[in-house]
PDB file of C-alpha atoms in Angstrom:
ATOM      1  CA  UNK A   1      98.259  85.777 121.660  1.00  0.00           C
ATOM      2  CA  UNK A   2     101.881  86.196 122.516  1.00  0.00           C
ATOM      3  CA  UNK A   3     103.272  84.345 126.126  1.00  0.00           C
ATOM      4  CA  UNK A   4     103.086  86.711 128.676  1.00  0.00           C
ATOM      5  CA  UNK A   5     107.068  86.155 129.429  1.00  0.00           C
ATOM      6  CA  UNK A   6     107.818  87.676 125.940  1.00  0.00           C
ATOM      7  CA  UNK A   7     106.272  90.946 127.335  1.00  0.00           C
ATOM      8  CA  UNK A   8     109.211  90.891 129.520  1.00  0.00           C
ATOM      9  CA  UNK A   9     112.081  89.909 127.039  1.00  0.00           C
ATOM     10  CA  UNK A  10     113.154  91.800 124.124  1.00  0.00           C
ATOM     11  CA  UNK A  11     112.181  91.413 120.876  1.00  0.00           C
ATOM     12  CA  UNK A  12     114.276  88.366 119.320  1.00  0.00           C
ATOM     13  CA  UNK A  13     114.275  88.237 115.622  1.00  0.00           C
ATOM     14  CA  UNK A  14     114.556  84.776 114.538  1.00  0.00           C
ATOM     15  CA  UNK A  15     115.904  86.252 111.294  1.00  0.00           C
ATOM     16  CA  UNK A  16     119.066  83.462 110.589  1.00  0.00           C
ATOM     17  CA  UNK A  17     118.951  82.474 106.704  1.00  0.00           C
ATOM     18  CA  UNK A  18     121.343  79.758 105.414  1.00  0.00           C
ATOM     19  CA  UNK A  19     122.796  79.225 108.293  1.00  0.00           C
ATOM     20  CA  UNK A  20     119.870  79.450 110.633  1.00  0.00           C
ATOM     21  CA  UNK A  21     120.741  75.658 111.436  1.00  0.00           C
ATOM     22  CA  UNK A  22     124.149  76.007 112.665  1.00  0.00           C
ATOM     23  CA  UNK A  23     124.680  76.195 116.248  1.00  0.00           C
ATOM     24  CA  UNK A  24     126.309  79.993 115.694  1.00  0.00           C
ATOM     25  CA  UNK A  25     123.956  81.360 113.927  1.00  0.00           C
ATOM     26  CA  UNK A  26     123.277  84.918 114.459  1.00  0.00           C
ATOM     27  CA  UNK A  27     120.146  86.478 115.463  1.00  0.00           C
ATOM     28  CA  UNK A  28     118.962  90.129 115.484  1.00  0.00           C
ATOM     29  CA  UNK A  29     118.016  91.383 118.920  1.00  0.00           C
ATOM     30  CA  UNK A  30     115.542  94.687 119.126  1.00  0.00           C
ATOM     31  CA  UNK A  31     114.402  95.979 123.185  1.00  0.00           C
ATOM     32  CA  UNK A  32     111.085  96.222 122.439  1.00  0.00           C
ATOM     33  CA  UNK A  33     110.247  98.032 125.583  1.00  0.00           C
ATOM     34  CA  UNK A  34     111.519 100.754 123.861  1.00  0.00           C
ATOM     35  CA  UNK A  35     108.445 101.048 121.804  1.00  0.00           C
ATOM     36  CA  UNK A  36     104.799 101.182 123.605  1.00  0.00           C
ATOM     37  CA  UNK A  37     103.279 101.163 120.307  1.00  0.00           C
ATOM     38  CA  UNK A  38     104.903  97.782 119.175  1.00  0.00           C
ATOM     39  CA  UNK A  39     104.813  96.660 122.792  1.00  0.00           C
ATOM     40  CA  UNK A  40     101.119  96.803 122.872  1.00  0.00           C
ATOM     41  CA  UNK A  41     100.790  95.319 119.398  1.00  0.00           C
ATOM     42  CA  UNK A  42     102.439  92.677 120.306  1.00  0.00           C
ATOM     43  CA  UNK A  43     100.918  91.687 123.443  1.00  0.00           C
ATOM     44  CA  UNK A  44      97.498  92.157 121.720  1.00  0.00           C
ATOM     45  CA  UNK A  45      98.625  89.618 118.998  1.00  0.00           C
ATOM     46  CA  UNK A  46      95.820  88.602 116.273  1.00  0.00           C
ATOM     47  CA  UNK A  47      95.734  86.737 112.921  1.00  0.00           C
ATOM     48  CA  UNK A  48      96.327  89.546 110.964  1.00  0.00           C
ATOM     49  CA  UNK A  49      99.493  91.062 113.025  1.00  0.00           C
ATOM     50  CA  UNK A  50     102.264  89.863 111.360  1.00  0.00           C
ATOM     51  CA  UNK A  51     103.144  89.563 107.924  1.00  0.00           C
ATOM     52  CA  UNK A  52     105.868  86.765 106.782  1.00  0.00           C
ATOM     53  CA  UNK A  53     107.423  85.796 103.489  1.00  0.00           C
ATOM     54  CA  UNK A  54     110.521  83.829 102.594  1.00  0.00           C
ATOM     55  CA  UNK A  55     110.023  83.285  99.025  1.00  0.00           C
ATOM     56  CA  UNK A  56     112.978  84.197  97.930  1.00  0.00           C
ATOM     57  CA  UNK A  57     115.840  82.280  98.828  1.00  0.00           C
ATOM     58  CA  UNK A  58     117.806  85.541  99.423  1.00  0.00           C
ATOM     59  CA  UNK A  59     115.693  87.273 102.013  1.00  0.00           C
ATOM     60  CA  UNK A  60     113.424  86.586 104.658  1.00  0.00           C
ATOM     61  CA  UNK A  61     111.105  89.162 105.488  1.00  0.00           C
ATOM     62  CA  UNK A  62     108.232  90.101 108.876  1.00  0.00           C
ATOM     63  CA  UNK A  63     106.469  93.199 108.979  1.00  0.00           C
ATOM     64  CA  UNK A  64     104.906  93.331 112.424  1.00  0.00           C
ATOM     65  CA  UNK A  65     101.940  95.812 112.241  1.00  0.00           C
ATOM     66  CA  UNK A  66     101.409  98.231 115.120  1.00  0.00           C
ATOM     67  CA  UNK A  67      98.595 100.493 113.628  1.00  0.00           C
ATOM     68  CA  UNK A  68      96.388  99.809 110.525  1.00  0.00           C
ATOM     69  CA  UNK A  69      94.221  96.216 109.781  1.00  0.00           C
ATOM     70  CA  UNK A  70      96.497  94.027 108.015  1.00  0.00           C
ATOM     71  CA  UNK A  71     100.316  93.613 108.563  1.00  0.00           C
ATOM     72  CA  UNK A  72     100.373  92.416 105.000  1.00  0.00           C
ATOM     73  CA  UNK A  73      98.595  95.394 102.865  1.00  0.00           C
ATOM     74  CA  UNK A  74      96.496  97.631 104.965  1.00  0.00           C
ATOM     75  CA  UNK A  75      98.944  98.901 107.691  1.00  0.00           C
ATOM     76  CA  UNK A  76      99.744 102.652 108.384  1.00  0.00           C
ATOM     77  CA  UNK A  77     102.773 102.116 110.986  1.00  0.00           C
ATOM     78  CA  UNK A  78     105.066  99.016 110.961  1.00  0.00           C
ATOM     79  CA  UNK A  79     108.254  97.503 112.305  1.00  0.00           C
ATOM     80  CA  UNK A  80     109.833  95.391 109.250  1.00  0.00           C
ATOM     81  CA  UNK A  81     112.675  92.956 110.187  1.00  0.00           C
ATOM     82  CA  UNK A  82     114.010  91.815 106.736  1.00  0.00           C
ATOM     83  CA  UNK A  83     117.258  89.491 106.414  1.00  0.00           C
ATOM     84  CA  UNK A  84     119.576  89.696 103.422  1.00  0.00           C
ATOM     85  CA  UNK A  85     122.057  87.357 102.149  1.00  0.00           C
ATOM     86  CA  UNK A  86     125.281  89.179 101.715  1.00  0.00           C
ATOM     87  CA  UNK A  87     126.480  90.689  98.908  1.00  0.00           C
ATOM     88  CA  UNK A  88     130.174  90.575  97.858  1.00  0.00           C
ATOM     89  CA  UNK A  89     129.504  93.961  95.510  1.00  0.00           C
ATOM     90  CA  UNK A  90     128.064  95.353  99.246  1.00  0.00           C
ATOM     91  CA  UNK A  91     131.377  95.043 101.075  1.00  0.00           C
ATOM     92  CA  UNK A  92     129.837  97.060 104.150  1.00  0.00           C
ATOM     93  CA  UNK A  93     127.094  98.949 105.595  1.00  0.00           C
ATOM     94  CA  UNK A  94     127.493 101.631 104.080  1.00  0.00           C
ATOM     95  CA  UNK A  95     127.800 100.486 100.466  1.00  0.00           C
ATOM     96  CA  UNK A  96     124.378  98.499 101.112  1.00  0.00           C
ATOM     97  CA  UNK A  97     123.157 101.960 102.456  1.00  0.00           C
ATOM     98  CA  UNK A  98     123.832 103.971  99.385  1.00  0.00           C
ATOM     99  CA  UNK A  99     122.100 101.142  97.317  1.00  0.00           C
ATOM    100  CA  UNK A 100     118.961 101.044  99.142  1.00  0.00           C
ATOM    101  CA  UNK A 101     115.952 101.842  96.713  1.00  0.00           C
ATOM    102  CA  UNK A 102     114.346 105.019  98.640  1.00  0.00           C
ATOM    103  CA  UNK A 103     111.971 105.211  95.575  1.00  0.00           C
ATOM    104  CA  UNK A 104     110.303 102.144  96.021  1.00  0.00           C
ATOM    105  CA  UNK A 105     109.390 102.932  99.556  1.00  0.00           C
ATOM    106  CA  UNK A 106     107.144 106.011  98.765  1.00  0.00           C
ATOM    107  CA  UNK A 107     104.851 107.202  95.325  1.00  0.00           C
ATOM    108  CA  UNK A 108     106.091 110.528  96.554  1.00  0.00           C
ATOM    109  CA  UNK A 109     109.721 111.606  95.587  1.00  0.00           C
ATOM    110  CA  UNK A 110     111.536 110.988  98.871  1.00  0.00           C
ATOM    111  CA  UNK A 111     115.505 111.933 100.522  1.00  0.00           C
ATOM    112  CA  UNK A 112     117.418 109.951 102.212  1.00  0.00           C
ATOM    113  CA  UNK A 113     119.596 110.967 105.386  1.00  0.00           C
ATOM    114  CA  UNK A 114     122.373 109.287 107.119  1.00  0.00           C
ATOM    115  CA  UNK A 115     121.657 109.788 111.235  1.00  0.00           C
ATOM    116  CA  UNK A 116     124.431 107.712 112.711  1.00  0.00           C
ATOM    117  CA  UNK A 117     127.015 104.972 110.721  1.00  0.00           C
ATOM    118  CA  UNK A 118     129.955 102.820 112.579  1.00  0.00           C
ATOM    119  CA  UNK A 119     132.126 100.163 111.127  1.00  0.00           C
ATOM    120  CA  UNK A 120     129.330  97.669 111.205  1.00  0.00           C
ATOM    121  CA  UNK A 121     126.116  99.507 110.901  1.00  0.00           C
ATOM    122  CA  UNK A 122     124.401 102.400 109.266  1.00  0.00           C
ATOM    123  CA  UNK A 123     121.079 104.264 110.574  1.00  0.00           C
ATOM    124  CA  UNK A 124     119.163 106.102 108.021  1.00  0.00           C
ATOM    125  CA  UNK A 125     115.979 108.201 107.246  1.00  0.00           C
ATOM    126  CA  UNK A 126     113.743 107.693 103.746  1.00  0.00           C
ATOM    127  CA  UNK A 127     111.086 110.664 104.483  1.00  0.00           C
ATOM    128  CA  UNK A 128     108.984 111.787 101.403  1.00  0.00           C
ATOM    129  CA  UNK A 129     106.018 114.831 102.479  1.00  0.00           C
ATOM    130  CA  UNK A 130     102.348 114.063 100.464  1.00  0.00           C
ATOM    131  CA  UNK A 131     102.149 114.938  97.160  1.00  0.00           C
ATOM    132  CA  UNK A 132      99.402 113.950  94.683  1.00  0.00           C
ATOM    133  CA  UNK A 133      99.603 110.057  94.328  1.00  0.00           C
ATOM    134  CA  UNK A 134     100.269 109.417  97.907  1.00  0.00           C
ATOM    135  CA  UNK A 135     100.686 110.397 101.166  1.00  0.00           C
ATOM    136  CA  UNK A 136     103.355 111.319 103.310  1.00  0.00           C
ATOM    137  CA  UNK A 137     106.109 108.589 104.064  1.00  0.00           C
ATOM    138  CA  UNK A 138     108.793 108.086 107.219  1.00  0.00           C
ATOM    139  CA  UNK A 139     110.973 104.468 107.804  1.00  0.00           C
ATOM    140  CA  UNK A 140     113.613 104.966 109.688  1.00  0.00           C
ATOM    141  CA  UNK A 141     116.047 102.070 109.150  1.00  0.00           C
ATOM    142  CA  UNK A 142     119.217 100.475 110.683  1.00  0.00           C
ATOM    143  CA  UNK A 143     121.162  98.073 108.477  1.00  0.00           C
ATOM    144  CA  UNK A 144     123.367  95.669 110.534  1.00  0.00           C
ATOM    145  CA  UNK A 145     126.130  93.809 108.832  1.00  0.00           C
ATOM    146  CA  UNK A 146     126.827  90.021 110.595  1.00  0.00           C
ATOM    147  CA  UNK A 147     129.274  87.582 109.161  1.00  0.00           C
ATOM    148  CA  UNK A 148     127.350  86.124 106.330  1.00  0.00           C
ATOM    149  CA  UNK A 149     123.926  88.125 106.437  1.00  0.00           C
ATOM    150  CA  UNK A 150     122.729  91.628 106.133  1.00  0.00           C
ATOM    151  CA  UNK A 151     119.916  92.157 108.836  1.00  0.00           C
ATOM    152  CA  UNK A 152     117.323  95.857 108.429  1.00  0.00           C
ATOM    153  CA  UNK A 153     115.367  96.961 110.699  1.00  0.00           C
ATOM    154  CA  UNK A 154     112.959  99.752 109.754  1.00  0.00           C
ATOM    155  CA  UNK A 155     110.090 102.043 111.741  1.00  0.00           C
ATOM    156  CA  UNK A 156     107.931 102.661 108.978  1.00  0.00           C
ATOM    157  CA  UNK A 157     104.427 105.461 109.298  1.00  0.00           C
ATOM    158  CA  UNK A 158     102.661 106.408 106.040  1.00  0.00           C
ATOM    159  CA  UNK A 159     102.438 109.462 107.363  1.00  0.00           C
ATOM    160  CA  UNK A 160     105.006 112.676 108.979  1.00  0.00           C
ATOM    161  CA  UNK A 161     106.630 110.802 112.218  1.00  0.00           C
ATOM    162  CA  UNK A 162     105.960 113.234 115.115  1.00  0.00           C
ATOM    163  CA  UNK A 163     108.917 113.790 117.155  1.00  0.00           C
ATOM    164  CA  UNK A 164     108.009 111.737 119.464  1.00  0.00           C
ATOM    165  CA  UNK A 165     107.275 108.741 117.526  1.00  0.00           C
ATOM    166  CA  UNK A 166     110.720 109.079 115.692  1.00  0.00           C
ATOM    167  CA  UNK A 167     112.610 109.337 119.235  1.00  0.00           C
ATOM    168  CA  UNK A 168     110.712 106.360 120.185  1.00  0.00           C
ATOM    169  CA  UNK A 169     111.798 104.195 117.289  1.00  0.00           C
ATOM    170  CA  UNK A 170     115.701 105.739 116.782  1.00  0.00           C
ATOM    171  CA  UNK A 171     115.490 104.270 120.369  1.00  0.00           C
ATOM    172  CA  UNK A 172     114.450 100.864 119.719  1.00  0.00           C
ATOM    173  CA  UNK A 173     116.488 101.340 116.448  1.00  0.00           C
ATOM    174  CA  UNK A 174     119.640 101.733 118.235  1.00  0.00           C
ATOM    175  CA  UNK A 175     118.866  98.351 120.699  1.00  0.00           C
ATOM    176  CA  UNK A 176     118.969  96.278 117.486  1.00  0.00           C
ATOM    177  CA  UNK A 177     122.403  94.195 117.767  1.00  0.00           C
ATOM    178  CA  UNK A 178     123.635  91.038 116.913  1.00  0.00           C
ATOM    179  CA  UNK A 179     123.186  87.567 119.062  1.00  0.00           C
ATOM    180  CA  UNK A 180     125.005  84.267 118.283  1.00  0.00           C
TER     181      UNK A 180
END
């Protein structure tokens, strides 16, 4: 169960790789408020509510599950906070953006959309509609760019995001920012 005075904070990513030790690291900061779904979910807490996995030396990775059983393979609507290390051939953004494998994120053939994009930061769509090897798939995703780490945050449903859903999670999208 999660302390009842992180109901009342925002959602603090503890997403810092290499230099997670350093006394200016940078952190990725989400309003959860924002979201009554994920708000709930994570009030309500349970073994099976978070998924976390920093195998690879290059990216640390939490999907926090909001509706389904398991955060780790049975979930039908997730936040996923995933940290990068940079990439010098990914100058920005935008370049990391355009590289982005959509097609891994759906069986269905899926389009990407650029929603909003400033010098630091790129919001995007991946939305694929059912076909017949899957369902239907919508993440909506915001890729930060910090000093030496690439931070994503992504709403993800296996399923068509009703409009209020994706308003709900552009919102908590656009809180994501940068701590030290």
């Amino acid at each position: 169960m999660f302390p009842a005075r992180l109901a009342q904070a925002s959602l603090i990513a503890l997403l810092a790789l290499g230099a997670a030790s350093s006394a200016h690291a940078e952190k990725l900061e989400l309003d959860r408020r924002l979201h009554l779904a994920l708000n709930a979910a994570l009030d309500r807490g349970g073994d099976d509510a978070v998924y976390f996995d920093a195998s690879n030396p290059n990216r640390i990775f939490d999907r926090i599950l909001i509706e389904g059983r398991s955060a780790e393979r049975d979930w039908t609507e997730a936040l996923e906070l995933v940290t990068y290390v940079r990439d010098r051939a990914l100058p920005d953004a935008a370049a990391w953006q355009r590289a982005f494998p959509a097609a891994g994120e759906s069986a269905c053939p899926a389009s990407t959309t650029v929603l909003a994009q400033d010098d630091k930061s790129v919001t995007f769509a991946v939305e694929a509609p059912p076909c017949a090897v899957g369902p239907a798939f919508t993440g909506l995703y915001r890729v930060i760019y910090g000093k030496r780490t690439v931070y994503l945050a992504a709403g993800k449903r296996k399923a068509v995001m009703s409009p209020a859903q994706r308003a709900e999670w552009l919102a908590l999208l656009a809180s994501a920012h940068l701590e030290k």
